[in-house]
Amino acid sequence: MLQVTDLRAGYGAIEVLKGISLRVDEGEIVTLIGANGAGKTSTLMTICGLVLARGGDMVFEGKSLRGLPAHEIVQRGLVQSPEGRKIFPRLTVQENLEMGAFTRRDPAGVATDRERMFALFPILAERRAQPGGTLSGGEQQMLAVARALMARPRLLLLDEPSLGLAPLVVARIFAVIKQLNADGVTILLVEQNARMALKLAHRGYVLETGAITLHDKASALLANPSIQAAYLGE
């Protein structure tokens, strides 16, 4: 579904991504793990068109994304739920969801999907008229994921969905990710909780200072002593 080849990107004179290559097959959950500053978020931002690629290519469903504006990438079915949630704090929960469907032109389908999001996240239904900025961190994360889903992604990029959340909320978020995948959504997951990410994913990539250093089945990475020492606290 997604093939990234020799991707290079950076900020100013600093090269952050130094020729990374990865793939995501339809129906998979693939996770990208690494230390802070390794380039995980920059990878997602470049795939989404928010950071300009300086080299290499990103091919989604057989067509290159290189040079496309971000909204066209969304329209093609590749959507990100960003690190830090980045909801619209002054808009209501319902308005935030509708912003996720901004590129769509099927009002009936948008209304149906909005109610589906309220069924998936019942707390959002209770808060639908509240400004997004008044929600708890966990509720804002649910809203960020639901907003991304309103674009009807075929490939969903999730950036640090558990960051700063209580364990019970993290468990709920990961249960939703598993359900979304079972429902047919392909997922590329960046997650600081490497253990939970690898338990959920089919395959994983390890990113160190802008380069992929290891790729394997998630179960194999969980059992790898070097990964255990570096990322799993063992």
Coordinates of N, CA and C in Angstrom, one line a residue:
M1 N 0.8 -1.2 0.0 CA 0.0 0.0 0.0 C 0.9 1.3 0.0
L2 N 1.9 1.3 0.9 CA 2.8 2.4 0.9 C 4.2 1.9 0.8
Q3 N 5.0 2.5 -0.1 CA 6.4 2.1 -0.3 C 7.2 3.4 -0.2
V4 N 8.0 3.5 0.8 CA 8.9 4.7 1.0 C 10.3 4.2 0.6
T5 N 11.0 4.9 -0.3 CA 12.3 4.5 -0.8 C 13.3 5.6 -0.7
D6 N 14.4 5.4 0.1 CA 15.5 6.3 0.2 C 15.1 7.8 0.5
L7 N 14.1 7.9 1.5 CA 13.5 9.2 1.8 C 14.5 10.1 2.6
R8 N 14.7 11.3 2.1 CA 15.5 12.3 2.7 C 14.7 13.6 3.0
A9 N 14.9 14.1 4.1 CA 14.2 15.4 4.5 C 14.9 16.0 5.7
G10 N 14.6 17.3 5.9 CA 15.3 18.0 7.0 C 14.7 19.4 7.2
Y11 N 15.4 20.1 8.0 CA 14.9 21.5 8.4 C 16.1 22.4 8.2
G12 N 16.0 23.3 7.3 CA 17.2 24.2 7.1 C 18.4 23.4 6.6
A13 N 19.5 23.6 7.2 CA 20.7 22.9 6.9 C 20.8 21.5 7.5
I14 N 19.9 21.2 8.3 CA 20.0 19.9 9.1 C 19.2 18.8 8.3
E15 N 19.9 17.8 8.0 CA 19.2 16.6 7.4 C 18.8 15.7 8.5
V16 N 17.5 15.4 8.6 CA 16.9 14.6 9.7 C 16.7 13.2 9.2
L17 N 16.2 13.0 8.0 CA 15.9 11.7 7.4 C 17.0 11.4 6.4
K18 N 17.8 10.4 6.6 CA 19.0 10.1 5.8 C 18.9 8.9 4.9
G19 N 17.8 8.9 4.1 CA 17.6 7.8 3.2 C 16.9 6.6 3.7
I20 N 15.7 6.8 4.4 CA 15.0 5.7 5.0 C 14.1 5.0 3.9
S21 N 13.9 3.7 4.1 CA 13.1 2.9 3.2 C 12.2 2.0 4.1
L22 N 10.9 2.0 3.8 CA 10.0 1.1 4.6 C 8.8 0.9 3.7
R23 N 8.0 -0.1 4.1 CA 6.8 -0.4 3.4 C 5.7 -0.8 4.4
V24 N 4.5 -0.5 3.9 CA 3.3 -0.9 4.7 C 2.3 -1.6 3.8
D25 N 2.0 -2.9 4.1 CA 1.1 -3.6 3.2 C -0.3 -3.5 3.7
E26 N -1.2 -3.6 2.8 CA -2.6 -3.4 3.1 C -3.1 -4.4 4.2
G27 N -3.8 -3.9 5.2 CA -4.3 -4.7 6.3 C -3.3 -4.8 7.5
E28 N -2.1 -4.2 7.4 CA -1.2 -4.4 8.4 C -1.3 -3.2 9.5
I29 N -0.7 -3.5 10.6 CA -0.2 -2.5 11.5 C 1.3 -2.5 11.5
V30 N 1.9 -1.5 11.1 CA 3.4 -1.4 11.1 C 3.8 -0.3 12.1
T31 N 4.7 -0.6 13.0 CA 5.2 0.4 13.9 C 6.6 0.9 13.7
L32 N 6.8 2.1 13.9 CA 8.2 2.7 13.8 C 8.6 3.2 15.2
I33 N 9.6 2.5 15.7 CA 10.1 2.9 17.1 C 11.5 3.5 17.0
G34 N 11.8 4.2 18.1 CA 13.1 4.8 18.1 C 13.1 5.9 19.3
A35 N 14.3 6.3 19.6 CA 14.5 7.3 20.7 C 13.9 8.7 20.2
N36 N 13.8 9.5 21.2 CA 13.4 10.9 20.9 C 14.4 11.5 20.0
G37 N 14.0 12.2 18.9 CA 14.9 12.9 18.0 C 15.4 12.0 16.9
A38 N 14.9 10.7 16.8 CA 15.4 9.8 15.8 C 14.9 10.1 14.4
G39 N 13.7 10.8 14.4 CA 13.2 11.2 13.1 C 11.8 10.6 12.8
K40 N 11.2 10.0 13.8 CA 9.9 9.3 13.6 C 8.8 10.3 13.2
T41 N 8.6 11.4 13.9 CA 7.6 12.3 13.5 C 7.9 13.0 12.2
S42 N 9.2 13.3 11.9 CA 9.6 13.8 10.6 C 9.2 12.9 9.5
T43 N 9.4 11.6 9.7 CA 9.0 10.6 8.7 C 7.5 10.7 8.3
L44 N 6.7 10.8 9.4 CA 5.2 10.9 9.1 C 4.9 12.2 8.5
M45 N 5.5 13.3 8.9 CA 5.2 14.6 8.4 C 5.6 14.7 6.9
T46 N 6.7 14.0 6.6 CA 7.2 14.1 5.2 C 6.2 13.2 4.3
I47 N 5.8 12.1 4.8 CA 4.9 11.2 4.0 C 3.6 12.0 3.8
C48 N 3.2 12.8 4.8 CA 1.9 13.5 4.7 C 2.0 14.8 3.9
G49 N 3.2 15.2 3.4 CA 3.4 16.4 2.6 C 3.6 17.7 3.4
L50 N 3.7 17.6 4.8 CA 3.9 18.7 5.6 C 5.3 19.2 5.8
V51 N 6.3 18.2 5.5 CA 7.7 18.5 5.4 C 8.1 18.1 4.0
L52 N 8.9 19.0 3.3 CA 9.3 18.7 2.0 C 10.3 17.6 1.9
A53 N 10.1 16.6 1.0 CA 11.1 15.6 0.8 C 12.2 16.2 -0.1
R54 N 13.4 15.9 0.3 CA 14.6 16.4 -0.4 C 15.2 15.3 -1.4
G55 N 14.7 14.1 -1.2 CA 15.2 13.0 -2.0 C 14.4 11.8 -1.8
G56 N 14.5 10.8 -2.7 CA 13.7 9.6 -2.5 C 12.3 9.7 -3.0
D57 N 11.4 8.7 -2.6 CA 10.1 8.8 -3.1 C 9.2 8.1 -2.1
M58 N 7.9 8.4 -2.1 CA 6.8 7.8 -1.3 C 5.7 7.4 -2.3
V59 N 5.4 6.2 -2.4 CA 4.4 5.7 -3.4 C 3.3 5.1 -2.6
F60 N 2.1 5.6 -2.8 CA 0.9 5.2 -2.1 C -0.1 4.6 -3.1
E61 N -0.4 3.4 -3.0 CA -1.3 2.7 -3.9 C -0.9 2.9 -5.3
G62 N 0.4 2.8 -5.6 CA 0.9 2.8 -6.9 C 1.2 4.2 -7.5
K63 N 0.9 5.3 -6.7 CA 1.1 6.6 -7.2 C 2.0 7.4 -6.3
S64 N 3.0 8.1 -6.8 CA 3.9 8.9 -6.0 C 3.2 10.1 -5.3
L65 N 3.6 10.3 -4.0 CA 3.1 11.4 -3.3 C 4.0 12.6 -3.3
R66 N 5.2 12.4 -3.9 CA 6.3 13.4 -3.9 C 5.8 14.7 -4.5
G67 N 5.8 15.8 -3.8 CA 5.5 17.1 -4.3 C 4.0 17.5 -4.2
L68 N 3.2 16.5 -3.7 CA 1.7 16.8 -3.6 C 1.5 17.6 -2.3
P69 N 0.5 18.6 -2.4 CA 0.1 19.3 -1.2 C -0.6 18.3 -0.2
A70 N -0.6 18.7 1.1 CA -1.1 17.8 2.1 C -2.6 17.4 1.9
H71 N -3.4 18.4 1.4 CA -4.8 18.1 1.3 C -5.1 17.1 0.2
E72 N -4.2 17.1 -0.8 CA -4.4 16.1 -1.9 C -4.1 14.7 -1.4
I73 N -3.1 14.6 -0.5 CA -2.7 13.4 0.1 C -3.8 12.8 0.9
V74 N -4.5 13.7 1.7 CA -5.6 13.3 2.5 C -6.7 12.8 1.6
Q75 N -7.0 13.5 0.5 CA -8.0 13.1 -0.4 C -7.7 11.7 -1.1
R76 N -6.5 11.3 -1.2 CA -6.1 10.0 -1.7 C -6.3 8.9 -0.7
G77 N -6.5 9.3 0.6 CA -6.8 8.2 1.6 C -5.8 8.0 2.6
L78 N -4.8 8.9 2.7 CA -3.7 8.8 3.7 C -3.8 10.0 4.6
V79 N -4.1 9.6 5.9 CA -4.4 10.7 6.9 C -3.6 10.5 8.2
Q80 N -3.2 11.6 8.8 CA -2.5 11.5 10.0 C -3.2 12.0 11.2
S81 N -3.1 11.4 12.3 CA -3.5 11.9 13.6 C -2.2 12.3 14.3
P82 N -1.9 13.6 14.5 CA -0.6 14.1 14.8 C -0.2 14.0 16.2
E83 N 1.1 14.0 16.5 CA 1.6 14.1 17.8 C 1.1 15.3 18.5
G84 N 0.8 15.2 19.8 CA 0.3 16.3 20.5 C -1.2 16.7 20.3
R85 N -1.8 15.8 19.5 CA -3.3 15.9 19.2 C -3.7 17.0 18.3
K86 N -3.3 18.2 18.6 CA -3.5 19.4 17.7 C -5.0 19.5 17.3
I87 N -5.9 19.3 18.3 CA -7.3 19.6 18.0 C -7.5 21.1 18.0
F88 N -8.7 21.5 17.5 CA -9.0 23.0 17.5 C -9.7 23.3 18.9
P89 N -9.0 24.0 19.8 CA -9.5 24.1 21.2 C -10.8 24.9 21.3
R90 N -11.0 25.8 20.4 CA -12.2 26.7 20.5 C -13.4 26.1 19.8
L91 N -13.2 25.2 18.9 CA -14.3 24.5 18.2 C -14.9 23.4 19.1
T92 N -16.2 23.1 19.0 CA -16.8 22.0 19.7 C -16.2 20.7 19.2
V93 N -16.5 19.7 20.0 CA -16.2 18.3 19.6 C -16.7 18.0 18.2
Q94 N -18.0 18.3 18.0 CA -18.7 18.0 16.8 C -18.0 18.8 15.6
E95 N -17.7 20.1 15.9 CA -17.1 20.9 14.8 C -15.7 20.3 14.5
N96 N -14.9 19.8 15.5 CA -13.6 19.2 15.3 C -13.8 18.0 14.3
L97 N -14.8 17.2 14.6 CA -15.0 16.0 13.7 C -15.4 16.5 12.3
E98 N -16.2 17.5 12.2 CA -16.5 18.0 10.8 C -15.3 18.6 10.1
M99 N -14.4 19.1 10.8 CA -13.1 19.6 10.2 C -12.3 18.4 9.6
G100 N -12.4 17.3 10.2 CA -11.7 16.1 9.7 C -12.3 15.7 8.4
A101 N -13.5 16.0 8.1 CA -14.2 15.7 6.8 C -14.2 16.9 5.8
F102 N -13.3 17.8 6.1 CA -13.3 19.1 5.3 C -13.2 18.8 3.8
T103 N -12.4 17.8 3.4 CA -12.2 17.6 1.9 C -13.3 16.7 1.3
R104 N -14.2 16.3 2.1 CA -15.3 15.4 1.5 C -16.4 16.2 1.0
R105 N -17.2 15.6 0.1 CA -18.3 16.3 -0.5 C -19.6 15.4 -0.5
D106 N -19.7 14.7 0.6 CA -20.9 13.8 0.7 C -21.5 14.0 2.1
P107 N -22.3 15.0 2.3 CA -22.9 15.4 3.6 C -23.5 14.2 4.3
A108 N -24.3 13.4 3.6 CA -24.9 12.3 4.2 C -23.9 11.3 4.8
G109 N -22.9 11.0 4.0 CA -21.8 10.1 4.5 C -21.1 10.7 5.7
V110 N -20.9 12.0 5.7 CA -20.2 12.7 6.8 C -21.0 12.6 8.1
A111 N -22.3 12.8 7.9 CA -23.2 12.6 9.1 C -23.2 11.2 9.7
T112 N -23.2 10.2 8.8 CA -23.2 8.8 9.2 C -21.9 8.5 9.9
D113 N -20.8 9.0 9.4 CA -19.5 8.8 10.0 C -19.3 9.5 11.3
R114 N -19.9 10.7 11.4 CA -19.9 11.4 12.7 C -20.6 10.6 13.8
E115 N -21.7 10.0 13.5 CA -22.4 9.2 14.5 C -21.6 7.9 14.8
R116 N -20.9 7.4 13.8 CA -20.1 6.2 14.0 C -18.9 6.5 14.9
M117 N -18.4 7.7 14.8 CA -17.3 8.2 15.8 C -17.9 8.3 17.2
F118 N -19.1 8.8 17.3 CA -19.7 8.9 18.6 C -20.0 7.5 19.2
A119 N -20.3 6.5 18.4 CA -20.5 5.2 18.8 C -19.1 4.5 19.3
L120 N -18.1 4.8 18.5 CA -16.8 4.3 18.8 C -16.2 4.9 20.1
F121 N -16.4 6.2 20.3 CA -16.0 6.9 21.4 C -17.2 7.6 22.1
P122 N -17.9 6.8 23.0 CA -19.1 7.4 23.6 C -18.9 8.6 24.4
I123 N -17.7 8.8 25.0 CA -17.5 10.0 25.8 C -17.5 11.3 24.9
L124 N -17.2 11.1 23.6 CA -17.2 12.3 22.7 C -18.7 12.6 22.4
A125 N -19.6 11.6 22.4 CA -21.0 11.9 22.2 C -21.5 12.8 23.3
E126 N -21.1 12.4 24.5 CA -21.5 13.2 25.7 C -21.0 14.6 25.7
R127 N -19.8 14.8 25.1 CA -19.1 16.1 25.1 C -19.3 16.8 23.7
R128 N -20.2 16.4 22.9 CA -20.2 16.9 21.5 C -20.4 18.4 21.4
A129 N -21.0 19.1 22.4 CA -21.2 20.5 22.3 C -20.1 21.3 23.1
Q130 N -19.2 20.6 23.7 CA -18.1 21.2 24.5 C -17.0 21.7 23.6
P131 N -16.3 22.8 23.9 CA -15.1 23.1 23.2 C -14.0 22.1 23.4
G132 N -13.3 21.8 22.3 CA -12.3 20.7 22.4 C -11.2 21.0 23.5
G133 N -10.9 22.2 23.7 CA -9.9 22.6 24.7 C -10.3 22.3 26.1
T134 N -11.6 22.0 26.4 CA -12.0 21.7 27.7 C -12.0 20.2 28.1
L135 N -11.6 19.4 27.1 CA -11.6 17.9 27.3 C -10.3 17.6 28.0
S136 N -10.3 16.4 28.7 CA -9.1 15.9 29.3 C -8.1 15.4 28.2
G137 N -6.9 15.1 28.5 CA -5.9 14.7 27.6 C -6.3 13.4 26.8
G138 N -6.9 12.5 27.6 CA -7.3 11.2 26.9 C -8.5 11.5 26.0
E139 N -9.4 12.3 26.4 CA -10.6 12.7 25.5 C -10.1 13.4 24.3
Q140 N -9.1 14.3 24.4 CA -8.6 15.0 23.2 C -7.9 14.0 22.3
Q141 N -7.2 13.0 22.8 CA -6.6 12.0 21.9 C -7.6 11.2 21.2
M142 N -8.7 10.8 21.8 CA -9.8 10.2 21.2 C -10.4 11.1 20.1
L143 N -10.5 12.3 20.4 CA -11.0 13.3 19.4 C -10.1 13.4 18.2
A144 N -8.8 13.4 18.4 CA -7.8 13.5 17.4 C -7.9 12.3 16.4
V145 N -8.0 11.1 17.0 CA -8.1 9.9 16.2 C -9.4 9.9 15.4
A146 N -10.5 10.3 16.1 CA -11.8 10.3 15.5 C -11.9 11.4 14.3
R147 N -11.2 12.5 14.5 CA -11.2 13.5 13.5 C -10.4 13.0 12.3
A148 N -9.3 12.3 12.5 CA -8.6 11.7 11.3 C -9.5 10.7 10.6
L149 N -10.3 9.9 11.4 CA -11.1 8.9 10.8 C -12.2 9.5 9.9
M150 N -12.6 10.7 10.3 CA -13.7 11.3 9.5 C -13.3 11.6 8.0
A151 N -12.0 11.5 7.7 CA -11.6 11.7 6.4 C -11.6 10.3 5.6
R152 N -12.1 9.3 6.3 CA -12.2 7.9 5.7 C -10.8 7.4 5.2
P153 N -9.8 7.4 6.0 CA -8.5 6.9 5.5 C -8.5 5.4 5.2
R154 N -7.7 5.1 4.2 CA -7.3 3.7 4.0 C -6.0 3.4 4.7
L155 N -5.2 4.4 4.8 CA -4.0 4.3 5.6 C -4.0 5.4 6.7
L156 N -4.0 5.0 7.9 CA -4.0 6.0 9.0 C -2.6 6.0 9.7
L157 N -2.0 7.2 9.8 CA -0.7 7.4 10.4 C -1.0 8.0 11.8
L158 N -0.6 7.2 12.8 CA -0.8 7.6 14.2 C 0.5 8.0 14.9
D159 N 0.6 9.2 15.3 CA 1.9 9.7 15.9 C 1.7 9.9 17.4
E160 N 2.3 9.0 18.2 CA 2.4 9.0 19.7 C 1.0 9.1 20.3
P161 N 0.1 8.2 20.0 CA -1.3 8.3 20.5 C -1.4 8.1 22.0
S162 N -0.3 7.5 22.7 CA -0.4 7.3 24.1 C 0.3 8.3 24.9
L163 N 0.9 9.3 24.3 CA 1.8 10.2 24.9 C 1.1 11.0 26.0
G164 N 1.6 10.9 27.3 CA 1.1 11.7 28.4 C -0.2 11.2 29.0
L165 N -0.7 10.0 28.6 CA -2.0 9.6 29.0 C -1.9 8.5 30.1
A166 N -2.9 8.4 31.0 CA -3.0 7.4 32.0 C -3.1 6.0 31.5
P167 N -2.6 5.0 32.2 CA -2.6 3.7 31.7 C -3.9 3.1 31.2
L168 N -5.0 3.4 31.9 CA -6.3 3.0 31.5 C -6.8 3.6 30.2
V169 N -6.4 4.9 30.0 CA -6.8 5.5 28.8 C -5.9 5.0 27.6
V170 N -4.7 4.7 27.9 CA -3.8 4.1 26.9 C -4.3 2.8 26.4
A171 N -4.8 2.0 27.4 CA -5.4 0.7 27.0 C -6.6 0.8 26.1
R172 N -7.4 1.8 26.4 CA -8.6 2.1 25.6 C -8.2 2.5 24.2
I173 N -7.2 3.4 24.1 CA -6.7 3.9 22.7 C -6.2 2.7 21.9
F174 N -5.4 1.8 22.5 CA -4.8 0.7 21.8 C -5.9 -0.3 21.4
A175 N -6.9 -0.5 22.3 CA -8.0 -1.4 21.9 C -8.8 -0.8 20.7
V176 N -8.9 0.5 20.6 CA -9.6 1.1 19.4 C -8.7 0.9 18.2
I177 N -7.4 1.1 18.3 CA -6.5 0.9 17.2 C -6.6 -0.5 16.6
K178 N -6.6 -1.5 17.6 CA -6.8 -2.9 17.2 C -8.1 -3.1 16.4
Q179 N -9.2 -2.5 16.9 CA -10.5 -2.7 16.3 C -10.5 -2.0 14.9
L180 N -9.9 -0.9 14.8 CA -9.9 -0.2 13.5 C -9.2 -1.1 12.5
N181 N -8.1 -1.7 12.9 CA -7.3 -2.5 12.0 C -8.2 -3.8 11.6
A182 N -8.9 -4.3 12.5 CA -9.8 -5.4 12.3 C -10.9 -5.0 11.3
D183 N -11.3 -3.8 11.3 CA -12.3 -3.3 10.4 C -11.8 -2.9 9.1
G184 N -10.5 -3.0 8.9 CA -9.9 -2.8 7.5 C -9.1 -1.6 7.3
V185 N -8.8 -0.9 8.4 CA -7.9 0.3 8.3 C -6.4 -0.1 8.4
T186 N -5.6 0.2 7.5 CA -4.2 -0.1 7.6 C -3.5 1.0 8.4
I187 N -2.6 0.7 9.2 CA -2.0 1.7 10.2 C -0.5 1.7 10.2
L188 N 0.0 2.9 10.2 CA 1.5 3.1 10.5 C 1.5 3.9 11.8
L189 N 2.1 3.2 12.8 CA 2.1 3.7 14.1 C 3.5 4.1 14.6
V190 N 3.6 5.4 15.1 CA 4.8 5.8 15.8 C 4.4 5.9 17.3
E191 N 5.1 5.3 18.1 CA 4.7 5.2 19.5 C 5.9 5.1 20.4
Q192 N 5.9 5.9 21.5 CA 7.0 5.9 22.4 C 7.0 4.7 23.4
N193 N 5.8 4.1 23.5 CA 5.6 2.9 24.3 C 5.9 1.7 23.4
A194 N 7.2 1.4 23.2 CA 7.6 0.4 22.2 C 7.0 -1.0 22.5
R195 N 6.9 -1.4 23.8 CA 6.4 -2.7 24.1 C 4.9 -2.8 23.6
M196 N 4.1 -1.9 23.9 CA 2.7 -1.9 23.5 C 2.6 -1.9 22.0
A197 N 3.4 -1.1 21.4 CA 3.4 -1.0 19.9 C 3.7 -2.3 19.2
L198 N 4.8 -2.9 19.7 CA 5.2 -4.2 19.1 C 4.3 -5.3 19.4
K199 N 3.6 -5.3 20.5 CA 2.6 -6.3 20.8 C 1.4 -6.2 19.9
L200 N 1.1 -5.0 19.5 CA 0.0 -4.7 18.6 C 0.3 -4.9 17.1
A201 N 1.5 -4.6 16.7 CA 1.8 -4.5 15.3 C 2.1 -5.9 14.7
H202 N 2.1 -5.9 13.4 CA 2.5 -7.1 12.6 C 4.0 -7.0 12.4
R203 N 4.5 -5.9 12.0 CA 6.0 -5.7 11.7 C 6.4 -4.4 12.3
G204 N 7.7 -4.2 12.5 CA 8.3 -3.0 13.1 C 9.6 -2.6 12.4
Y205 N 9.9 -1.3 12.4 CA 11.1 -0.7 12.0 C 11.7 0.0 13.2
V206 N 13.1 -0.1 13.3 CA 13.8 0.7 14.3 C 14.5 1.8 13.6
L207 N 14.3 3.1 14.1 CA 14.8 4.3 13.5 C 15.8 4.9 14.4
E208 N 17.1 5.1 14.0 CA 18.1 5.7 14.8 C 18.8 6.8 14.0
T209 N 18.7 8.0 14.6 CA 19.3 9.2 13.9 C 19.1 9.3 12.4
G210 N 17.8 9.1 12.1 CA 17.4 9.3 10.7 C 17.6 8.2 9.7
A211 N 17.9 7.0 10.3 CA 18.2 5.9 9.4 C 17.5 4.6 10.0
I212 N 17.0 3.8 9.2 CA 16.5 2.5 9.6 C 17.6 1.5 9.9
T213 N 17.7 1.0 11.1 CA 18.8 0.1 11.5 C 18.3 -1.3 11.6
L214 N 17.0 -1.5 11.7 CA 16.5 -2.9 11.9 C 15.0 -3.0 11.5
H215 N 14.7 -4.1 10.8 CA 13.3 -4.3 10.4 C 13.0 -5.8 10.6
D216 N 11.9 -6.1 11.2 CA 11.5 -7.5 11.4 C 10.1 -7.6 11.8
K217 N 9.6 -8.9 12.0 CA 8.3 -9.1 12.5 C 8.3 -8.5 13.9
A218 N 7.1 -8.0 14.4 CA 7.1 -7.4 15.7 C 7.4 -8.3 16.8
S219 N 7.0 -9.6 16.7 CA 7.3 -10.6 17.7 C 8.8 -10.8 17.8
A220 N 9.5 -10.8 16.7 CA 10.9 -11.0 16.7 C 11.6 -9.8 17.3
L221 N 11.1 -8.6 17.1 CA 11.8 -7.4 17.7 C 11.5 -7.5 19.2
L222 N 10.4 -7.9 19.6 CA 10.1 -8.0 21.1 C 11.1 -9.0 21.8
A223 N 11.5 -10.0 21.0 CA 12.4 -11.0 21.6 C 13.9 -10.7 21.4
N224 N 14.2 -9.6 20.7 CA 15.5 -9.3 20.3 C 16.2 -8.6 21.6
P225 N 17.3 -9.2 22.1 CA 17.9 -8.7 23.3 C 18.4 -7.2 23.1
S226 N 18.9 -6.8 22.0 CA 19.3 -5.4 21.8 C 18.1 -4.5 21.8
I227 N 17.0 -4.9 21.3 CA 15.8 -4.0 21.4 C 15.3 -4.0 22.8
Q228 N 15.3 -5.1 23.5 CA 14.9 -5.2 24.9 C 15.7 -4.2 25.7
A229 N 17.0 -4.2 25.5 CA 17.9 -3.3 26.3 C 17.7 -1.9 26.0
A230 N 17.5 -1.6 24.7 CA 17.5 -0.2 24.3 C 16.1 0.5 24.5
Y231 N 15.0 -0.3 24.2 CA 13.7 0.3 24.2 C 12.7 -0.3 25.1
L232 N 12.9 -1.5 25.7 CA 11.9 -2.1 26.5 C 12.3 -2.2 28.0
G233 N 13.4 -1.6 28.4 CA 13.8 -1.5 29.8 C 14.1 -2.8 30.4
E234 N 14.7 -3.7 29.6 CA 15.1 -5.0 30.1 C 16.6 -5.2 30.1

